[in-house]
């Protein structure tokens, strides 16, 4: 596995000196076109409330059926960081062992609600934006705090032709990482391992996470997990990892039809991290 801070496609910085709370229609179109082209884009030096971030997301990508029900404000967290449909990751209440979002410290796609949502196929354009409000000085490895991304369009083209042909005949079931209510059946949807992007027409891989189940192995879950891990290991061996080094005020956008990502651990007893997350489905 080769890890790079710069990447030929992922992580393009756009809209320098722009305030996303006052984005023009033309700038919004440029942002979306850049996202489809590059898979991961970055807008720096933002200063937004959670409500402004949500309003920007709706204005730019359209309203989403994936919004969360309103919750009472948490009195221990700045109200500017709270809004329905906006998640807070990290340790927003201060230095503490309690970290919201530790489950994201593994490689995955973020199509979290799609298996549960009627009428949305797994190849829907699910866009996530993550706004870094407070950034740790370093991760647990002593390196700058990063989120790491893997280009699955590039990964597909890096595989040998025989494996590509095999994968084009296969599909996986994908589960939502959100735990079901007691007695509720765990929903899952089938998605081809190789699919075509709805805007660019490029072929790429979709792997979900290590809970994904290869079609035909529904009753052999250990074998399904081993298959996924072997395939993902082969992809990591031939595809460089883009590491986004965070600065306060960064908003990183990624298109989950094109990339996987993993959060990186940090010492929550030494540093505070506050990140606001919004996920939307863009209807083309």
mmCIF file of C-alpha atoms in Angstrom:
data_model
loop_
_atom_site.group_PDB
_atom_site.id
_atom_site.type_symbol
_atom_site.label_atom_id
_atom_site.label_comp_id
_atom_site.label_asym_id
_atom_site.label_seq_id
_atom_site.Cartn_x
_atom_site.Cartn_y
_atom_site.Cartn_z
ATOM 1 C CA UNK A 1 0.000 0.000 0.000
ATOM 2 C CA UNK A 2 1.359 3.408 -1.017
ATOM 3 C CA UNK A 3 0.072 6.382 0.974
ATOM 4 C CA UNK A 4 0.354 9.839 -0.581
ATOM 5 C CA UNK A 5 -0.723 13.246 0.659
ATOM 6 C CA UNK A 6 -1.169 14.443 -2.916
ATOM 7 C CA UNK A 7 -3.034 12.463 -5.561
ATOM 8 C CA UNK A 8 -3.388 12.828 -9.318
ATOM 9 C CA UNK A 9 -7.213 12.896 -9.076
ATOM 10 C CA UNK A 10 -8.468 12.959 -5.491
ATOM 11 C CA UNK A 11 -8.371 15.995 -3.222
ATOM 12 C CA UNK A 12 -8.560 18.905 -5.653
ATOM 13 C CA UNK A 13 -8.880 22.266 -3.880
ATOM 14 C CA UNK A 14 -11.541 24.520 -5.429
ATOM 15 C CA UNK A 15 -13.315 27.855 -4.863
ATOM 16 C CA UNK A 16 -10.470 29.638 -3.079
ATOM 17 C CA UNK A 17 -11.607 32.631 -0.985
ATOM 18 C CA UNK A 18 -15.241 31.596 -1.369
ATOM 19 C CA UNK A 19 -17.929 31.650 1.346
ATOM 20 C CA UNK A 20 -20.142 28.588 0.874
ATOM 21 C CA UNK A 21 -22.946 30.314 2.791
ATOM 22 C CA UNK A 22 -23.181 32.790 -0.103
ATOM 23 C CA UNK A 23 -22.525 30.439 -3.023
ATOM 24 C CA UNK A 24 -23.785 31.486 -6.446
ATOM 25 C CA UNK A 25 -25.604 29.067 -8.764
ATOM 26 C CA UNK A 26 -22.595 29.075 -11.090
ATOM 27 C CA UNK A 27 -20.208 28.277 -8.229
ATOM 28 C CA UNK A 28 -22.510 25.469 -7.091
ATOM 29 C CA UNK A 29 -22.433 23.934 -10.562
ATOM 30 C CA UNK A 30 -18.639 24.199 -10.610
ATOM 31 C CA UNK A 31 -18.450 22.467 -7.231
ATOM 32 C CA UNK A 32 -20.585 19.548 -8.399
ATOM 33 C CA UNK A 33 -18.758 19.158 -11.705
ATOM 34 C CA UNK A 34 -15.441 19.125 -9.831
ATOM 35 C CA UNK A 35 -16.759 16.527 -7.401
ATOM 36 C CA UNK A 36 -17.904 14.148 -10.153
ATOM 37 C CA UNK A 37 -14.582 14.622 -11.954
ATOM 38 C CA UNK A 38 -12.250 14.239 -8.960
ATOM 39 C CA UNK A 39 -14.187 12.077 -6.483
ATOM 40 C CA UNK A 40 -12.851 14.088 -3.505
ATOM 41 C CA UNK A 41 -12.659 17.901 -3.403
ATOM 42 C CA UNK A 42 -11.707 20.431 -0.738
ATOM 43 C CA UNK A 43 -12.955 23.952 0.057
ATOM 44 C CA UNK A 44 -10.816 25.685 2.672
ATOM 45 C CA UNK A 45 -11.157 28.550 5.157
ATOM 46 C CA UNK A 46 -14.875 28.213 5.855
ATOM 47 C CA UNK A 47 -16.651 29.488 8.954
ATOM 48 C CA UNK A 48 -20.174 28.086 9.031
ATOM 49 C CA UNK A 49 -22.775 27.151 11.592
ATOM 50 C CA UNK A 50 -24.378 23.721 11.364
ATOM 51 C CA UNK A 51 -27.554 25.309 9.990
ATOM 52 C CA UNK A 52 -25.595 27.167 7.300
ATOM 53 C CA UNK A 53 -23.867 23.921 6.307
ATOM 54 C CA UNK A 54 -27.200 22.105 6.025
ATOM 55 C CA UNK A 55 -28.784 24.957 4.041
ATOM 56 C CA UNK A 56 -25.809 24.969 1.653
ATOM 57 C CA UNK A 57 -26.131 21.193 1.171
ATOM 58 C CA UNK A 58 -29.832 21.432 0.339
ATOM 59 C CA UNK A 59 -29.323 24.404 -1.997
ATOM 60 C CA UNK A 60 -26.465 22.732 -3.879
ATOM 61 C CA UNK A 61 -27.478 19.069 -4.029
ATOM 62 C CA UNK A 62 -31.215 19.195 -3.417
ATOM 63 C CA UNK A 63 -33.235 18.171 -0.393
ATOM 64 C CA UNK A 64 -32.628 14.672 0.879
ATOM 65 C CA UNK A 65 -34.999 12.032 2.170
ATOM 66 C CA UNK A 66 -32.262 10.973 4.578
ATOM 67 C CA UNK A 67 -32.680 13.767 7.117
ATOM 68 C CA UNK A 68 -32.835 12.946 10.792
ATOM 69 C CA UNK A 69 -35.633 13.801 13.156
ATOM 70 C CA UNK A 70 -35.040 16.944 15.218
ATOM 71 C CA UNK A 71 -33.500 16.334 18.636
ATOM 72 C CA UNK A 72 -33.375 18.687 21.610
ATOM 73 C CA UNK A 73 -30.223 20.802 21.723
ATOM 74 C CA UNK A 74 -27.446 19.389 23.881
ATOM 75 C CA UNK A 75 -26.691 22.124 26.460
ATOM 76 C CA UNK A 76 -23.058 20.943 26.698
ATOM 77 C CA UNK A 77 -22.413 21.653 22.986
ATOM 78 C CA UNK A 78 -22.317 25.038 21.247
ATOM 79 C CA UNK A 79 -25.767 25.543 19.613
ATOM 80 C CA UNK A 80 -24.042 26.752 16.414
ATOM 81 C CA UNK A 81 -22.764 23.186 15.998
ATOM 82 C CA UNK A 82 -26.245 21.652 16.145
ATOM 83 C CA UNK A 83 -28.926 21.329 13.475
ATOM 84 C CA UNK A 84 -31.297 18.520 12.374
ATOM 85 C CA UNK A 85 -29.595 16.402 9.699
ATOM 86 C CA UNK A 86 -26.088 17.437 10.793
ATOM 87 C CA UNK A 87 -23.982 14.943 12.750
ATOM 88 C CA UNK A 88 -21.194 15.965 15.125
ATOM 89 C CA UNK A 89 -18.149 13.678 15.108
ATOM 90 C CA UNK A 90 -15.247 13.667 17.537
ATOM 91 C CA UNK A 91 -15.325 14.838 21.146
ATOM 92 C CA UNK A 92 -17.323 18.088 20.964
ATOM 93 C CA UNK A 93 -17.796 18.239 24.744
ATOM 94 C CA UNK A 94 -14.058 18.567 25.339
ATOM 95 C CA UNK A 95 -11.077 16.369 26.134
ATOM 96 C CA UNK A 96 -12.563 12.969 26.866
ATOM 97 C CA UNK A 97 -12.266 9.273 26.081
ATOM 98 C CA UNK A 98 -15.768 9.481 24.599
ATOM 99 C CA UNK A 99 -15.411 9.836 20.829
ATOM 100 C CA UNK A 100 -18.432 9.970 18.525
ATOM 101 C CA UNK A 101 -17.708 8.147 15.276
ATOM 102 C CA UNK A 102 -15.018 5.643 16.245
ATOM 103 C CA UNK A 103 -16.834 3.090 14.079
ATOM 104 C CA UNK A 104 -15.678 5.095 11.032
ATOM 105 C CA UNK A 105 -12.023 4.210 11.715
ATOM 106 C CA UNK A 106 -12.239 1.336 9.215
ATOM 107 C CA UNK A 107 -12.401 1.377 5.417
ATOM 108 C CA UNK A 108 -15.966 1.810 4.140
ATOM 109 C CA UNK A 109 -18.342 3.594 1.798
ATOM 110 C CA UNK A 110 -20.793 6.017 3.403
ATOM 111 C CA UNK A 111 -24.047 4.918 1.778
ATOM 112 C CA UNK A 112 -25.329 4.320 5.266
ATOM 113 C CA UNK A 113 -29.067 4.851 4.882
ATOM 114 C CA UNK A 114 -29.462 3.543 1.342
ATOM 115 C CA UNK A 115 -30.192 -0.088 2.240
ATOM 116 C CA UNK A 116 -32.983 1.152 4.523
ATOM 117 C CA UNK A 117 -34.553 3.662 2.132
ATOM 118 C CA UNK A 118 -37.204 2.566 -0.334
ATOM 119 C CA UNK A 119 -36.834 3.850 -3.875
ATOM 120 C CA UNK A 120 -33.086 4.519 -3.674
ATOM 121 C CA UNK A 121 -30.753 2.117 -5.423
ATOM 122 C CA UNK A 122 -27.275 1.478 -4.081
ATOM 123 C CA UNK A 123 -25.698 3.312 -7.010
ATOM 124 C CA UNK A 124 -27.396 6.591 -6.060
ATOM 125 C CA UNK A 125 -25.048 9.569 -5.872
ATOM 126 C CA UNK A 126 -24.540 9.751 -2.127
ATOM 127 C CA UNK A 127 -22.373 12.770 -1.281
ATOM 128 C CA UNK A 128 -20.831 13.394 2.130
ATOM 129 C CA UNK A 129 -19.367 16.679 3.296
ATOM 130 C CA UNK A 130 -17.225 16.832 6.426
ATOM 131 C CA UNK A 131 -16.417 20.217 7.958
ATOM 132 C CA UNK A 132 -13.378 20.382 10.230
ATOM 133 C CA UNK A 133 -14.141 22.881 12.996
ATOM 134 C CA UNK A 134 -11.492 21.795 15.520
ATOM 135 C CA UNK A 135 -8.551 19.681 14.336
ATOM 136 C CA UNK A 136 -6.142 17.574 16.468
ATOM 137 C CA UNK A 137 -2.491 18.473 15.971
ATOM 138 C CA UNK A 138 -1.659 14.846 15.207
ATOM 139 C CA UNK A 139 -3.011 11.326 15.009
ATOM 140 C CA UNK A 140 -2.013 8.455 17.257
ATOM 141 C CA UNK A 141 0.806 7.672 14.795
ATOM 142 C CA UNK A 142 2.407 11.080 15.463
ATOM 143 C CA UNK A 143 1.644 12.220 11.902
ATOM 144 C CA UNK A 144 -0.708 15.093 10.949
ATOM 145 C CA UNK A 145 -4.403 14.320 11.428
ATOM 146 C CA UNK A 146 -5.828 12.900 8.177
ATOM 147 C CA UNK A 147 -8.795 11.215 6.579
ATOM 148 C CA UNK A 148 -7.653 8.636 4.026
ATOM 149 C CA UNK A 149 -9.336 7.912 0.686
ATOM 150 C CA UNK A 150 -9.065 5.160 -1.906
ATOM 151 C CA UNK A 151 -9.917 5.794 -5.577
ATOM 152 C CA UNK A 152 -12.008 2.805 -6.673
ATOM 153 C CA UNK A 153 -12.150 3.954 -10.292
ATOM 154 C CA UNK A 154 -8.366 3.800 -10.360
ATOM 155 C CA UNK A 155 -8.440 0.541 -8.362
ATOM 156 C CA UNK A 156 -10.670 -1.139 -10.973
ATOM 157 C CA UNK A 157 -8.325 -0.180 -13.797
ATOM 158 C CA UNK A 158 -5.290 -1.331 -11.805
ATOM 159 C CA UNK A 159 -6.572 -4.904 -11.488
ATOM 160 C CA UNK A 160 -5.473 -7.556 -13.965
ATOM 161 C CA UNK A 161 -7.909 -8.282 -16.782
ATOM 162 C CA UNK A 162 -8.860 -11.748 -15.525
ATOM 163 C CA UNK A 163 -9.878 -10.474 -12.084
ATOM 164 C CA UNK A 164 -11.809 -7.575 -13.642
ATOM 165 C CA UNK A 165 -13.778 -10.024 -15.781
ATOM 166 C CA UNK A 166 -14.561 -12.150 -12.729
ATOM 167 C CA UNK A 167 -15.707 -9.184 -10.650
ATOM 168 C CA UNK A 168 -17.975 -7.885 -13.408
ATOM 169 C CA UNK A 169 -20.099 -11.021 -12.943
ATOM 170 C CA UNK A 170 -20.434 -10.676 -9.151
ATOM 171 C CA UNK A 171 -22.613 -8.750 -6.703
ATOM 172 C CA UNK A 172 -22.639 -8.193 -2.947
ATOM 173 C CA UNK A 173 -25.356 -7.598 -0.387
ATOM 174 C CA UNK A 174 -24.800 -4.443 1.671
ATOM 175 C CA UNK A 175 -26.088 -3.756 5.165
ATOM 176 C CA UNK A 176 -26.699 -0.443 6.861
ATOM 177 C CA UNK A 177 -24.243 0.115 9.731
ATOM 178 C CA UNK A 178 -27.082 1.683 11.717
ATOM 179 C CA UNK A 179 -28.360 -0.905 14.173
ATOM 180 C CA UNK A 180 -32.001 -1.927 13.675
ATOM 181 C CA UNK A 181 -34.607 -1.522 16.375
ATOM 182 C CA UNK A 182 -35.348 -4.642 18.477
ATOM 183 C CA UNK A 183 -37.352 -7.089 16.395
ATOM 184 C CA UNK A 184 -36.678 -5.161 13.160
ATOM 185 C CA UNK A 185 -35.259 -7.151 10.260
ATOM 186 C CA UNK A 186 -31.837 -5.955 9.070
ATOM 187 C CA UNK A 187 -32.397 -4.493 5.586
ATOM 188 C CA UNK A 188 -29.900 -5.201 2.806
ATOM 189 C CA UNK A 189 -29.608 -4.432 -0.877
ATOM 190 C CA UNK A 190 -27.744 -6.082 -3.721
ATOM 191 C CA UNK A 191 -25.146 -4.079 -5.672
ATOM 192 C CA UNK A 192 -22.775 -5.208 -8.439
ATOM 193 C CA UNK A 193 -19.097 -5.101 -7.454
ATOM 194 C CA UNK A 194 -18.366 -3.274 -10.719
ATOM 195 C CA UNK A 195 -20.769 -0.465 -11.600
ATOM 196 C CA UNK A 196 -20.945 2.539 -13.903
ATOM 197 C CA UNK A 197 -21.044 6.048 -12.442
ATOM 198 C CA UNK A 198 -24.335 7.818 -13.161
ATOM 199 C CA UNK A 199 -22.687 11.076 -14.308
ATOM 200 C CA UNK A 200 -19.224 10.284 -15.658
ATOM 201 C CA UNK A 201 -19.894 6.846 -17.138
ATOM 202 C CA UNK A 202 -16.662 5.559 -15.603
ATOM 203 C CA UNK A 203 -16.466 2.008 -14.310
ATOM 204 C CA UNK A 204 -15.408 1.521 -10.698
ATOM 205 C CA UNK A 205 -15.670 -0.845 -7.759
ATOM 206 C CA UNK A 206 -18.195 -0.719 -4.937
ATOM 207 C CA UNK A 207 -17.214 -2.726 -1.841
ATOM 208 C CA UNK A 208 -19.239 -1.251 1.027
ATOM 209 C CA UNK A 209 -17.434 -2.548 4.120
ATOM 210 C CA UNK A 210 -16.320 -5.874 5.530
ATOM 211 C CA UNK A 211 -19.932 -6.627 6.468
ATOM 212 C CA UNK A 212 -20.766 -6.952 2.753
ATOM 213 C CA UNK A 213 -21.837 -10.451 1.685
ATOM 214 C CA UNK A 214 -20.988 -11.927 -1.710
ATOM 215 C CA UNK A 215 -24.075 -13.219 -3.534
ATOM 216 C CA UNK A 216 -24.126 -16.963 -2.945
ATOM 217 C CA UNK A 217 -22.451 -16.804 0.456
ATOM 218 C CA UNK A 218 -25.458 -15.624 2.453
ATOM 219 C CA UNK A 219 -25.264 -18.719 4.682
ATOM 220 C CA UNK A 220 -21.464 -18.660 4.920
ATOM 221 C CA UNK A 221 -20.746 -15.364 6.641
ATOM 222 C CA UNK A 222 -17.163 -16.139 7.686
ATOM 223 C CA UNK A 223 -16.334 -17.150 4.122
ATOM 224 C CA UNK A 224 -18.004 -13.967 2.848
ATOM 225 C CA UNK A 225 -15.941 -11.817 5.212
ATOM 226 C CA UNK A 226 -12.730 -13.568 4.165
ATOM 227 C CA UNK A 227 -13.576 -13.031 0.495
ATOM 228 C CA UNK A 228 -14.096 -9.315 1.108
ATOM 229 C CA UNK A 229 -10.857 -8.967 3.064
ATOM 230 C CA UNK A 230 -8.844 -10.798 0.393
ATOM 231 C CA UNK A 231 -10.307 -8.645 -2.375
ATOM 232 C CA UNK A 232 -9.762 -5.424 -0.448
ATOM 233 C CA UNK A 233 -6.180 -6.438 0.349
ATOM 234 C CA UNK A 234 -5.501 -6.982 -3.348
ATOM 235 C CA UNK A 235 -6.904 -3.528 -4.117
ATOM 236 C CA UNK A 236 -4.806 -1.853 -1.421
ATOM 237 C CA UNK A 237 -1.690 -3.536 -2.817
ATOM 238 C CA UNK A 238 -2.109 -1.879 -6.218
ATOM 239 C CA UNK A 239 -3.781 1.475 -5.406
ATOM 240 C CA UNK A 240 -2.238 4.507 -3.663
ATOM 241 C CA UNK A 241 -4.101 5.987 -0.688
ATOM 242 C CA UNK A 242 -4.778 9.726 -0.691
ATOM 243 C CA UNK A 243 -4.369 11.259 2.784
ATOM 244 C CA UNK A 244 -6.155 14.581 3.295
ATOM 245 C CA UNK A 245 -4.221 16.568 5.910
ATOM 246 C CA UNK A 246 -6.798 18.607 7.794
ATOM 247 C CA UNK A 247 -6.687 22.318 8.490
ATOM 248 C CA UNK A 248 -9.361 24.113 10.560
ATOM 249 C CA UNK A 249 -12.100 25.417 8.249
ATOM 250 C CA UNK A 250 -11.669 22.668 5.626
ATOM 251 C CA UNK A 251 -14.776 21.113 4.102
ATOM 252 C CA UNK A 252 -14.004 17.863 2.311
ATOM 253 C CA UNK A 253 -16.612 16.475 -0.093
ATOM 254 C CA UNK A 254 -16.571 12.942 -1.421
ATOM 255 C CA UNK A 255 -18.665 10.949 -3.866
ATOM 256 C CA UNK A 256 -19.290 7.513 -2.365
ATOM 257 C CA UNK A 257 -19.885 6.008 -5.801
ATOM 258 C CA UNK A 258 -16.177 6.550 -6.523
ATOM 259 C CA UNK A 259 -14.201 6.348 -3.274
ATOM 260 C CA UNK A 260 -13.852 4.548 0.034
ATOM 261 C CA UNK A 261 -12.438 6.247 3.090
ATOM 262 C CA UNK A 262 -11.371 5.701 6.665
ATOM 263 C CA UNK A 263 -11.133 8.062 9.608
ATOM 264 C CA UNK A 264 -7.810 7.992 11.448
ATOM 265 C CA UNK A 265 -7.484 7.613 15.236
ATOM 266 C CA UNK A 266 -6.345 10.477 17.464
ATOM 267 C CA UNK A 267 -5.731 10.842 21.201
ATOM 268 C CA UNK A 268 -9.019 12.208 22.538
ATOM 269 C CA UNK A 269 -7.511 12.623 26.010
ATOM 270 C CA UNK A 270 -4.971 15.036 24.543
ATOM 271 C CA UNK A 271 -6.790 16.755 21.664
ATOM 272 C CA UNK A 272 -10.293 17.884 20.798
ATOM 273 C CA UNK A 273 -11.772 17.166 17.399
ATOM 274 C CA UNK A 274 -15.029 18.658 16.157
ATOM 275 C CA UNK A 275 -16.296 17.798 12.679
ATOM 276 C CA UNK A 276 -19.755 18.381 11.220
ATOM 277 C CA UNK A 277 -21.041 15.800 8.753
ATOM 278 C CA UNK A 278 -23.887 16.043 6.230
ATOM 279 C CA UNK A 279 -24.846 13.304 3.778
ATOM 280 C CA UNK A 280 -27.218 13.908 0.839
ATOM 281 C CA UNK A 281 -28.443 11.997 -2.173
ATOM 282 C CA UNK A 282 -28.061 14.051 -5.348
ATOM 283 C CA UNK A 283 -30.799 13.302 -7.833
ATOM 284 C CA UNK A 284 -29.497 13.691 -11.388
#
